[in-house]
């Protein structure tokens, strides 16, 4: 299947003057200032396959390719690989209030707040790291979509001048996002970068399909949006962040976010300019790290902004769609541009999208 990368031009205004952060805990974001632009990083297909056909193919392919005995060498984690897999914690099921009636970004469908019941599940305590993904690739010879396409989106601020000088295109609504040839999980900041010193950082430039492939190999799956948000809240009721309502309690940083003037200057007050090693900040009440900030995380749900107010049991989102839900925000999130580092916040990308701030973690119904 031949596919081409195009830049999605969005006729929206990103006005920094209107984006100044307020003092209230959860104000609505001004119109036109809803994000850092990463939701616009979409690929479009030149082939005739529908999105549903492509996703069905992914599930079938990964179920066969990464099942026991499918390859000459074992495809499931073995020996040292077992030790590389993320530790998981038991999340006891129950009822919680999903979403919010006081949305920070109303257009994202953060509301209405609704009662949801979930069964118990296990969740990785951390985002999947470069080291873990490397183990998966070594065992399966998996080639990511970014590697197949030959490029991925990278934030301009982390690119070398040499790489930037070779790029002539950008995303209209967010010109700090550039399509970079040779950017992928092995080269997260462009072709002249590597992960040698970032093996314990979250793996980036993985599409939704790549994440599904990894989870399948590990005998796990991606979390539903409801599972992810329930886990993010860590047992707290109706709070903004995994730790409460104050962003920096007693002056302490609880997540890897952007400090300073986005997108011009990140002061790095939290100790990091780009991603941080997983588990660098305090865990929430369930023992989960980096549920907000650091890297966006894929979920299994298709994107919709319309939600029922009726109580739901184990919701899995709409049966089909064009985009997949991602949660948690990233190191690029700042209140003035992307106030999405809240448990109720959400965004979306096409399943084949990849970028320098997008990763994932897995869940399972059984301890793995």
mmCIF file of C-alpha atoms in Angstrom:
data_model
loop_
_atom_site.group_PDB
_atom_site.id
_atom_site.type_symbol
_atom_site.label_atom_id
_atom_site.label_comp_id
_atom_site.label_asym_id
_atom_site.label_seq_id
_atom_site.Cartn_x
_atom_site.Cartn_y
_atom_site.Cartn_z
ATOM 1 C CA UNK A 1 0.000 0.000 0.000
ATOM 2 C CA UNK A 2 1.446 3.278 -1.121
ATOM 3 C CA UNK A 3 0.831 6.173 1.184
ATOM 4 C CA UNK A 4 1.932 9.779 1.246
ATOM 5 C CA UNK A 5 2.482 12.262 4.006
ATOM 6 C CA UNK A 6 0.655 15.549 3.770
ATOM 7 C CA UNK A 7 0.495 18.475 6.134
ATOM 8 C CA UNK A 8 -2.972 19.160 7.443
ATOM 9 C CA UNK A 9 -3.624 22.878 7.180
ATOM 10 C CA UNK A 10 -6.110 23.996 9.785
ATOM 11 C CA UNK A 11 -7.759 27.377 9.355
ATOM 12 C CA UNK A 12 -7.587 28.331 13.005
ATOM 13 C CA UNK A 13 -5.831 31.146 14.777
ATOM 14 C CA UNK A 14 -3.139 30.508 17.356
ATOM 15 C CA UNK A 15 -3.022 33.829 19.146
ATOM 16 C CA UNK A 16 -0.492 34.016 21.946
ATOM 17 C CA UNK A 17 -1.999 37.212 23.339
ATOM 18 C CA UNK A 18 -5.295 35.451 23.984
ATOM 19 C CA UNK A 19 -3.564 32.481 25.559
ATOM 20 C CA UNK A 20 -2.314 33.941 28.819
ATOM 21 C CA UNK A 21 -2.913 31.655 31.769
ATOM 22 C CA UNK A 22 -5.303 32.672 34.472
ATOM 23 C CA UNK A 23 -5.184 32.256 38.211
ATOM 24 C CA UNK A 24 -8.256 30.018 38.445
ATOM 25 C CA UNK A 25 -7.676 26.270 38.675
ATOM 26 C CA UNK A 26 -9.484 25.258 35.482
ATOM 27 C CA UNK A 27 -10.513 28.126 33.166
ATOM 28 C CA UNK A 28 -11.781 27.455 29.676
ATOM 29 C CA UNK A 29 -9.066 27.871 27.078
ATOM 30 C CA UNK A 30 -9.553 30.869 24.754
ATOM 31 C CA UNK A 31 -10.870 30.129 21.298
ATOM 32 C CA UNK A 32 -8.082 29.315 18.864
ATOM 33 C CA UNK A 33 -5.615 28.543 21.641
ATOM 34 C CA UNK A 34 -6.586 24.968 22.268
ATOM 35 C CA UNK A 35 -3.302 23.208 21.860
ATOM 36 C CA UNK A 36 0.344 22.847 20.967
ATOM 37 C CA UNK A 37 -0.721 21.645 17.540
ATOM 38 C CA UNK A 38 0.168 17.966 17.923
ATOM 39 C CA UNK A 39 -3.451 16.967 17.255
ATOM 40 C CA UNK A 40 -2.933 18.332 13.718
ATOM 41 C CA UNK A 41 -0.090 15.952 12.922
ATOM 42 C CA UNK A 42 -2.009 13.621 10.653
ATOM 43 C CA UNK A 43 -1.139 11.421 7.731
ATOM 44 C CA UNK A 44 -3.668 10.851 4.958
ATOM 45 C CA UNK A 45 -3.932 7.736 2.874
ATOM 46 C CA UNK A 46 -3.623 7.590 -0.893
ATOM 47 C CA UNK A 47 -4.800 3.989 -0.893
ATOM 48 C CA UNK A 48 -8.403 2.834 -1.059
ATOM 49 C CA UNK A 49 -8.439 0.947 2.240
ATOM 50 C CA UNK A 50 -10.815 2.406 4.786
ATOM 51 C CA UNK A 51 -9.574 3.199 8.285
ATOM 52 C CA UNK A 52 -11.685 0.369 9.662
ATOM 53 C CA UNK A 53 -10.122 -2.078 7.192
ATOM 54 C CA UNK A 54 -6.639 -0.908 8.119
ATOM 55 C CA UNK A 55 -7.256 -1.325 11.868
ATOM 56 C CA UNK A 56 -8.839 -4.741 11.400
ATOM 57 C CA UNK A 57 -5.775 -5.733 9.427
ATOM 58 C CA UNK A 58 -3.495 -4.515 12.217
ATOM 59 C CA UNK A 59 -5.280 -6.593 14.862
ATOM 60 C CA UNK A 60 -5.243 -9.700 12.672
ATOM 61 C CA UNK A 61 -1.615 -9.225 11.665
ATOM 62 C CA UNK A 62 -0.301 -8.610 15.166
ATOM 63 C CA UNK A 63 -2.327 -11.459 16.666
ATOM 64 C CA UNK A 64 -0.652 -13.849 14.226
ATOM 65 C CA UNK A 65 2.817 -12.346 13.926
ATOM 66 C CA UNK A 66 3.400 -11.897 17.652
ATOM 67 C CA UNK A 67 1.700 -15.044 18.912
ATOM 68 C CA UNK A 68 3.638 -17.936 20.439
ATOM 69 C CA UNK A 69 5.416 -20.004 17.782
ATOM 70 C CA UNK A 70 4.804 -17.564 14.935
ATOM 71 C CA UNK A 71 8.512 -16.907 14.452
ATOM 72 C CA UNK A 72 11.589 -19.078 14.437
ATOM 73 C CA UNK A 73 12.843 -17.253 17.493
ATOM 74 C CA UNK A 74 10.369 -16.741 20.357
ATOM 75 C CA UNK A 75 8.281 -13.591 19.871
ATOM 76 C CA UNK A 76 7.021 -13.392 23.438
ATOM 77 C CA UNK A 77 9.278 -11.955 26.154
ATOM 78 C CA UNK A 78 11.825 -14.517 27.281
ATOM 79 C CA UNK A 79 14.404 -14.507 30.093
ATOM 80 C CA UNK A 80 15.954 -11.048 30.375
ATOM 81 C CA UNK A 81 13.120 -9.669 28.257
ATOM 82 C CA UNK A 82 10.680 -10.630 31.001
ATOM 83 C CA UNK A 83 12.622 -8.423 33.396
ATOM 84 C CA UNK A 84 12.444 -5.532 30.939
ATOM 85 C CA UNK A 85 8.672 -5.500 30.872
ATOM 86 C CA UNK A 86 6.984 -2.843 32.964
ATOM 87 C CA UNK A 87 5.917 -3.681 36.485
ATOM 88 C CA UNK A 88 2.131 -3.596 36.739
ATOM 89 C CA UNK A 89 -0.162 -2.567 39.569
ATOM 90 C CA UNK A 90 -3.640 -3.842 40.331
ATOM 91 C CA UNK A 91 -6.334 -1.210 39.822
ATOM 92 C CA UNK A 92 -9.380 -2.294 41.771
ATOM 93 C CA UNK A 93 -12.560 -1.684 39.800
ATOM 94 C CA UNK A 94 -15.443 0.475 40.886
ATOM 95 C CA UNK A 95 -17.415 3.588 40.031
ATOM 96 C CA UNK A 96 -15.970 7.005 39.246
ATOM 97 C CA UNK A 97 -16.972 10.297 37.689
ATOM 98 C CA UNK A 98 -15.467 10.491 34.212
ATOM 99 C CA UNK A 99 -15.000 13.812 32.450
ATOM 100 C CA UNK A 100 -15.842 17.211 33.891
ATOM 101 C CA UNK A 101 -18.652 19.733 33.921
ATOM 102 C CA UNK A 102 -16.061 22.503 34.061
ATOM 103 C CA UNK A 103 -14.024 21.779 30.923
ATOM 104 C CA UNK A 104 -10.680 23.440 30.352
ATOM 105 C CA UNK A 105 -11.093 22.977 26.592
ATOM 106 C CA UNK A 106 -14.829 22.506 25.855
ATOM 107 C CA UNK A 107 -14.312 21.716 22.164
ATOM 108 C CA UNK A 108 -12.433 18.540 23.128
ATOM 109 C CA UNK A 109 -15.534 16.897 24.582
ATOM 110 C CA UNK A 110 -14.270 16.792 28.158
ATOM 111 C CA UNK A 111 -17.836 16.821 29.418
ATOM 112 C CA UNK A 112 -20.383 16.086 30.559
ATOM 113 C CA UNK A 113 -19.307 14.442 33.773
ATOM 114 C CA UNK A 114 -20.810 10.957 33.909
ATOM 115 C CA UNK A 115 -20.819 7.942 36.194
ATOM 116 C CA UNK A 116 -18.780 5.003 34.907
ATOM 117 C CA UNK A 117 -18.261 1.540 36.359
ATOM 118 C CA UNK A 118 -15.104 -0.396 35.515
ATOM 119 C CA UNK A 119 -13.945 -3.909 36.184
ATOM 120 C CA UNK A 120 -10.547 -4.368 37.828
ATOM 121 C CA UNK A 121 -7.404 -4.410 35.693
ATOM 122 C CA UNK A 122 -3.619 -4.201 35.835
ATOM 123 C CA UNK A 123 -1.723 -1.225 34.435
ATOM 124 C CA UNK A 124 1.946 -0.597 33.701
ATOM 125 C CA UNK A 125 3.318 1.709 36.374
ATOM 126 C CA UNK A 126 5.255 3.604 33.695
ATOM 127 C CA UNK A 127 5.226 4.524 30.046
ATOM 128 C CA UNK A 128 6.894 1.982 27.747
ATOM 129 C CA UNK A 129 10.571 2.920 27.476
ATOM 130 C CA UNK A 130 13.046 2.898 24.603
ATOM 131 C CA UNK A 131 14.789 -0.046 26.237
ATOM 132 C CA UNK A 132 11.574 -2.045 26.398
ATOM 133 C CA UNK A 133 10.563 -1.177 22.853
ATOM 134 C CA UNK A 134 14.050 -2.091 21.664
ATOM 135 C CA UNK A 135 13.600 -5.518 23.228
ATOM 136 C CA UNK A 136 10.311 -5.911 21.355
ATOM 137 C CA UNK A 137 11.869 -4.903 18.030
ATOM 138 C CA UNK A 138 14.805 -7.263 18.557
ATOM 139 C CA UNK A 139 12.436 -10.158 19.225
ATOM 140 C CA UNK A 140 9.971 -9.487 16.407
ATOM 141 C CA UNK A 141 11.772 -7.415 13.738
ATOM 142 C CA UNK A 142 8.910 -4.947 13.978
ATOM 143 C CA UNK A 143 9.270 -1.887 11.736
ATOM 144 C CA UNK A 144 7.392 1.179 12.960
ATOM 145 C CA UNK A 145 5.167 3.210 10.705
ATOM 146 C CA UNK A 146 7.478 6.205 11.015
ATOM 147 C CA UNK A 147 10.275 4.032 9.656
ATOM 148 C CA UNK A 148 8.055 2.823 6.817
ATOM 149 C CA UNK A 149 6.921 6.317 5.895
ATOM 150 C CA UNK A 150 10.483 7.598 6.240
ATOM 151 C CA UNK A 151 9.597 10.549 8.441
ATOM 152 C CA UNK A 152 7.810 11.721 11.563
ATOM 153 C CA UNK A 153 6.878 15.004 13.220
ATOM 154 C CA UNK A 154 9.401 16.655 15.526
ATOM 155 C CA UNK A 155 9.148 19.800 17.637
ATOM 156 C CA UNK A 156 11.368 22.444 16.052
ATOM 157 C CA UNK A 157 12.918 23.427 19.378
ATOM 158 C CA UNK A 158 14.733 20.106 19.789
ATOM 159 C CA UNK A 159 16.122 19.842 16.244
ATOM 160 C CA UNK A 160 19.702 20.661 15.325
ATOM 161 C CA UNK A 161 20.298 23.647 13.064
ATOM 162 C CA UNK A 162 21.639 21.294 10.411
ATOM 163 C CA UNK A 163 18.394 19.332 10.263
ATOM 164 C CA UNK A 164 16.191 22.429 10.413
ATOM 165 C CA UNK A 165 18.046 23.983 7.468
ATOM 166 C CA UNK A 166 16.925 21.092 5.275
ATOM 167 C CA UNK A 167 13.205 21.414 6.039
ATOM 168 C CA UNK A 168 10.905 23.618 3.980
ATOM 169 C CA UNK A 169 7.465 22.612 5.282
ATOM 170 C CA UNK A 170 5.636 23.063 8.553
ATOM 171 C CA UNK A 171 2.146 22.650 9.979
ATOM 172 C CA UNK A 172 0.261 25.881 9.264
ATOM 173 C CA UNK A 173 -1.614 26.039 12.550
ATOM 174 C CA UNK A 174 1.488 25.083 14.528
ATOM 175 C CA UNK A 175 4.684 25.983 12.618
ATOM 176 C CA UNK A 176 6.879 24.657 15.421
ATOM 177 C CA UNK A 177 5.973 21.137 14.224
ATOM 178 C CA UNK A 178 8.127 19.947 11.323
ATOM 179 C CA UNK A 179 8.025 16.747 9.229
ATOM 180 C CA UNK A 180 11.532 15.344 9.578
ATOM 181 C CA UNK A 181 12.983 12.664 7.326
ATOM 182 C CA UNK A 182 14.762 9.967 9.310
ATOM 183 C CA UNK A 183 12.993 10.812 12.570
ATOM 184 C CA UNK A 184 11.702 7.711 14.348
ATOM 185 C CA UNK A 185 11.894 5.963 17.723
ATOM 186 C CA UNK A 186 15.635 5.337 17.272
ATOM 187 C CA UNK A 187 16.220 8.969 16.283
ATOM 188 C CA UNK A 188 13.619 10.933 18.281
ATOM 189 C CA UNK A 189 15.116 14.391 17.731
ATOM 190 C CA UNK A 190 15.976 13.924 14.056
ATOM 191 C CA UNK A 191 18.331 11.684 12.048
ATOM 192 C CA UNK A 192 21.419 13.013 13.831
ATOM 193 C CA UNK A 193 20.080 12.001 17.283
ATOM 194 C CA UNK A 194 19.933 8.642 19.059
ATOM 195 C CA UNK A 195 18.580 6.983 22.202
ATOM 196 C CA UNK A 196 21.893 5.857 23.684
ATOM 197 C CA UNK A 197 21.412 8.090 26.720
ATOM 198 C CA UNK A 198 17.608 7.823 26.698
ATOM 199 C CA UNK A 199 16.940 4.135 27.116
ATOM 200 C CA UNK A 200 14.850 4.818 30.226
ATOM 201 C CA UNK A 201 12.848 7.602 28.560
ATOM 202 C CA UNK A 202 9.419 6.893 27.044
ATOM 203 C CA UNK A 203 9.595 5.547 23.501
ATOM 204 C CA UNK A 204 8.360 8.151 21.010
ATOM 205 C CA UNK A 205 7.359 8.260 17.338
ATOM 206 C CA UNK A 206 5.163 5.187 17.776
ATOM 207 C CA UNK A 207 1.810 5.120 16.020
ATOM 208 C CA UNK A 208 -1.319 3.628 17.533
ATOM 209 C CA UNK A 209 -0.704 0.543 15.410
ATOM 210 C CA UNK A 210 2.868 0.245 16.714
ATOM 211 C CA UNK A 211 1.570 0.488 20.275
ATOM 212 C CA UNK A 212 -0.996 -2.247 19.619
ATOM 213 C CA UNK A 213 1.761 -4.459 18.208
ATOM 214 C CA UNK A 214 3.919 -4.014 21.324
ATOM 215 C CA UNK A 215 1.026 -4.654 23.710
ATOM 216 C CA UNK A 216 0.043 -7.779 21.788
ATOM 217 C CA UNK A 217 3.601 -9.091 21.998
ATOM 218 C CA UNK A 218 3.598 -8.494 25.753
ATOM 219 C CA UNK A 219 0.208 -10.240 26.138
ATOM 220 C CA UNK A 220 -1.339 -6.932 27.108
ATOM 221 C CA UNK A 221 -3.477 -4.272 25.435
ATOM 222 C CA UNK A 222 -3.966 -0.528 25.307
ATOM 223 C CA UNK A 223 -6.228 0.931 28.004
ATOM 224 C CA UNK A 224 -9.652 2.271 27.176
ATOM 225 C CA UNK A 225 -10.051 5.987 27.742
ATOM 226 C CA UNK A 226 -12.189 5.251 30.787
ATOM 227 C CA UNK A 227 -9.583 2.909 32.271
ATOM 228 C CA UNK A 228 -6.855 5.446 31.624
ATOM 229 C CA UNK A 229 -8.763 8.309 33.268
ATOM 230 C CA UNK A 230 -9.791 6.173 36.249
ATOM 231 C CA UNK A 231 -6.154 5.200 36.739
ATOM 232 C CA UNK A 232 -4.984 8.784 36.306
ATOM 233 C CA UNK A 233 -7.200 9.995 39.142
ATOM 234 C CA UNK A 234 -5.501 7.608 41.533
ATOM 235 C CA UNK A 235 -8.532 7.274 43.766
ATOM 236 C CA UNK A 236 -9.171 11.018 44.041
ATOM 237 C CA UNK A 237 -12.626 12.347 43.218
ATOM 238 C CA UNK A 238 -13.201 15.261 40.851
ATOM 239 C CA UNK A 239 -9.636 16.637 40.952
ATOM 240 C CA UNK A 240 -7.693 18.256 38.121
ATOM 241 C CA UNK A 241 -4.447 16.335 38.363
ATOM 242 C CA UNK A 242 -3.397 12.884 39.571
ATOM 243 C CA UNK A 243 -2.259 14.467 42.853
ATOM 244 C CA UNK A 244 -4.962 17.105 43.456
ATOM 245 C CA UNK A 245 -5.956 20.585 42.302
ATOM 246 C CA UNK A 246 -2.697 22.521 42.739
ATOM 247 C CA UNK A 247 -0.201 22.185 39.914
ATOM 248 C CA UNK A 248 2.883 22.591 42.104
ATOM 249 C CA UNK A 249 1.994 21.790 45.730
ATOM 250 C CA UNK A 250 4.472 23.454 48.085
ATOM 251 C CA UNK A 251 6.532 24.470 45.072
ATOM 252 C CA UNK A 252 7.236 20.885 44.012
ATOM 253 C CA UNK A 253 6.917 19.708 40.409
ATOM 254 C CA UNK A 254 4.808 16.590 39.980
ATOM 255 C CA UNK A 255 5.048 16.235 36.200
ATOM 256 C CA UNK A 256 7.308 17.000 33.255
ATOM 257 C CA UNK A 257 5.611 20.003 31.647
ATOM 258 C CA UNK A 258 6.613 23.182 29.844
ATOM 259 C CA UNK A 259 7.670 26.162 31.952
ATOM 260 C CA UNK A 260 8.270 29.521 30.337
ATOM 261 C CA UNK A 261 7.064 31.036 27.066
ATOM 262 C CA UNK A 262 5.701 28.387 24.695
ATOM 263 C CA UNK A 263 6.953 27.643 22.072
ATOM 264 C CA UNK A 264 9.935 29.993 22.319
ATOM 265 C CA UNK A 265 11.559 29.150 25.643
ATOM 266 C CA UNK A 266 11.299 26.263 28.089
ATOM 267 C CA UNK A 267 13.036 27.274 31.305
ATOM 268 C CA UNK A 268 13.261 23.663 32.462
ATOM 269 C CA UNK A 269 12.308 24.524 36.045
ATOM 270 C CA UNK A 270 11.157 20.933 36.525
ATOM 271 C CA UNK A 271 14.627 19.710 35.523
ATOM 272 C CA UNK A 272 13.863 18.730 31.927
ATOM 273 C CA UNK A 273 13.593 20.410 28.536
ATOM 274 C CA UNK A 274 12.353 17.369 26.616
ATOM 275 C CA UNK A 275 11.305 13.961 27.942
ATOM 276 C CA UNK A 276 12.491 12.715 31.311
ATOM 277 C CA UNK A 277 13.350 9.178 32.426
ATOM 278 C CA UNK A 278 10.175 7.384 33.452
ATOM 279 C CA UNK A 279 9.375 7.533 37.160
ATOM 280 C CA UNK A 280 11.267 10.824 37.627
ATOM 281 C CA UNK A 281 8.288 12.433 39.364
ATOM 282 C CA UNK A 282 6.087 11.241 42.256
ATOM 283 C CA UNK A 283 3.547 8.467 41.630
ATOM 284 C CA UNK A 284 -0.175 8.986 42.109
ATOM 285 C CA UNK A 285 -2.331 7.193 44.665
ATOM 286 C CA UNK A 286 -2.363 3.995 42.604
ATOM 287 C CA UNK A 287 1.421 3.922 42.253
ATOM 288 C CA UNK A 288 1.402 5.092 38.617
ATOM 289 C CA UNK A 289 4.058 7.443 37.253
ATOM 290 C CA UNK A 290 3.883 10.128 34.550
ATOM 291 C CA UNK A 291 0.150 9.854 34.036
ATOM 292 C CA UNK A 292 0.282 13.466 32.904
ATOM 293 C CA UNK A 293 3.187 15.172 31.180
ATOM 294 C CA UNK A 294 6.324 13.609 29.680
ATOM 295 C CA UNK A 295 4.618 11.887 26.701
ATOM 296 C CA UNK A 296 1.081 11.626 25.406
ATOM 297 C CA UNK A 297 -0.360 8.121 25.712
ATOM 298 C CA UNK A 298 -2.497 6.262 23.188
ATOM 299 C CA UNK A 299 -5.761 4.649 24.291
ATOM 300 C CA UNK A 300 -7.870 2.086 22.463
ATOM 301 C CA UNK A 301 -10.917 4.355 21.974
ATOM 302 C CA UNK A 302 -12.025 6.012 18.779
ATOM 303 C CA UNK A 303 -12.432 9.769 19.155
ATOM 304 C CA UNK A 304 -15.787 11.438 19.712
ATOM 305 C CA UNK A 305 -16.817 14.632 21.488
ATOM 306 C CA UNK A 306 -20.354 13.410 22.184
ATOM 307 C CA UNK A 307 -20.918 11.447 25.384
ATOM 308 C CA UNK A 308 -24.006 10.090 27.097
ATOM 309 C CA UNK A 309 -24.901 11.251 30.589
ATOM 310 C CA UNK A 310 -26.211 7.797 31.466
ATOM 311 C CA UNK A 311 -24.198 5.462 33.650
ATOM 312 C CA UNK A 312 -21.940 3.139 31.658
ATOM 313 C CA UNK A 313 -20.226 -0.144 32.401
ATOM 314 C CA UNK A 314 -16.747 -0.631 30.934
ATOM 315 C CA UNK A 315 -17.243 1.839 28.044
ATOM 316 C CA UNK A 316 -15.019 1.330 25.026
ATOM 317 C CA UNK A 317 -15.883 4.377 22.960
ATOM 318 C CA UNK A 318 -17.592 4.450 19.551
ATOM 319 C CA UNK A 319 -17.314 1.405 17.248
ATOM 320 C CA UNK A 320 -15.420 3.292 14.540
ATOM 321 C CA UNK A 321 -13.930 6.649 13.667
ATOM 322 C CA UNK A 322 -11.031 8.490 12.072
ATOM 323 C CA UNK A 323 -8.896 9.371 15.102
ATOM 324 C CA UNK A 324 -7.835 7.580 18.271
ATOM 325 C CA UNK A 325 -7.963 9.175 21.733
ATOM 326 C CA UNK A 326 -4.719 10.076 23.472
ATOM 327 C CA UNK A 327 -4.451 11.228 27.067
ATOM 328 C CA UNK A 328 -2.124 12.872 29.560
ATOM 329 C CA UNK A 329 -0.377 15.655 27.676
ATOM 330 C CA UNK A 330 3.389 15.885 27.291
ATOM 331 C CA UNK A 331 6.512 17.857 28.149
ATOM 332 C CA UNK A 332 5.272 20.412 25.603
ATOM 333 C CA UNK A 333 2.061 21.212 27.478
ATOM 334 C CA UNK A 334 1.679 24.701 28.932
ATOM 335 C CA UNK A 335 -1.487 26.243 30.293
ATOM 336 C CA UNK A 336 -1.439 28.986 27.670
ATOM 337 C CA UNK A 337 -1.339 26.592 24.712
ATOM 338 C CA UNK A 338 -2.194 23.045 25.725
ATOM 339 C CA UNK A 339 -4.000 22.820 29.045
ATOM 340 C CA UNK A 340 -4.354 19.079 28.588
ATOM 341 C CA UNK A 341 -2.247 17.799 31.461
ATOM 342 C CA UNK A 342 -5.430 17.133 33.439
ATOM 343 C CA UNK A 343 -7.045 13.736 33.980
ATOM 344 C CA UNK A 344 -10.243 14.799 32.185
ATOM 345 C CA UNK A 345 -8.379 16.387 29.272
ATOM 346 C CA UNK A 346 -8.105 14.569 25.970
ATOM 347 C CA UNK A 347 -6.892 14.910 22.410
ATOM 348 C CA UNK A 348 -6.651 12.813 19.266
ATOM 349 C CA UNK A 349 -4.555 11.692 16.306
ATOM 350 C CA UNK A 350 -5.007 9.379 13.343
ATOM 351 C CA UNK A 351 -3.874 5.818 14.135
ATOM 352 C CA UNK A 352 -0.828 6.103 11.860
ATOM 353 C CA UNK A 353 0.383 9.412 13.324
ATOM 354 C CA UNK A 354 3.669 9.663 15.209
ATOM 355 C CA UNK A 355 5.508 12.516 16.879
ATOM 356 C CA UNK A 356 8.295 13.436 19.276
ATOM 357 C CA UNK A 357 5.924 13.674 22.243
ATOM 358 C CA UNK A 358 3.684 10.625 21.783
ATOM 359 C CA UNK A 359 4.055 7.227 23.502
ATOM 360 C CA UNK A 360 1.926 4.710 25.414
ATOM 361 C CA UNK A 361 1.575 2.236 28.281
ATOM 362 C CA UNK A 362 -0.286 -1.082 28.507
ATOM 363 C CA UNK A 363 -2.937 -2.728 30.657
ATOM 364 C CA UNK A 364 -4.078 -6.306 31.183
ATOM 365 C CA UNK A 365 -6.839 -8.229 32.903
ATOM 366 C CA UNK A 366 -4.188 -10.516 34.378
ATOM 367 C CA UNK A 367 -0.799 -9.916 35.960
ATOM 368 C CA UNK A 368 1.901 -10.070 33.287
#
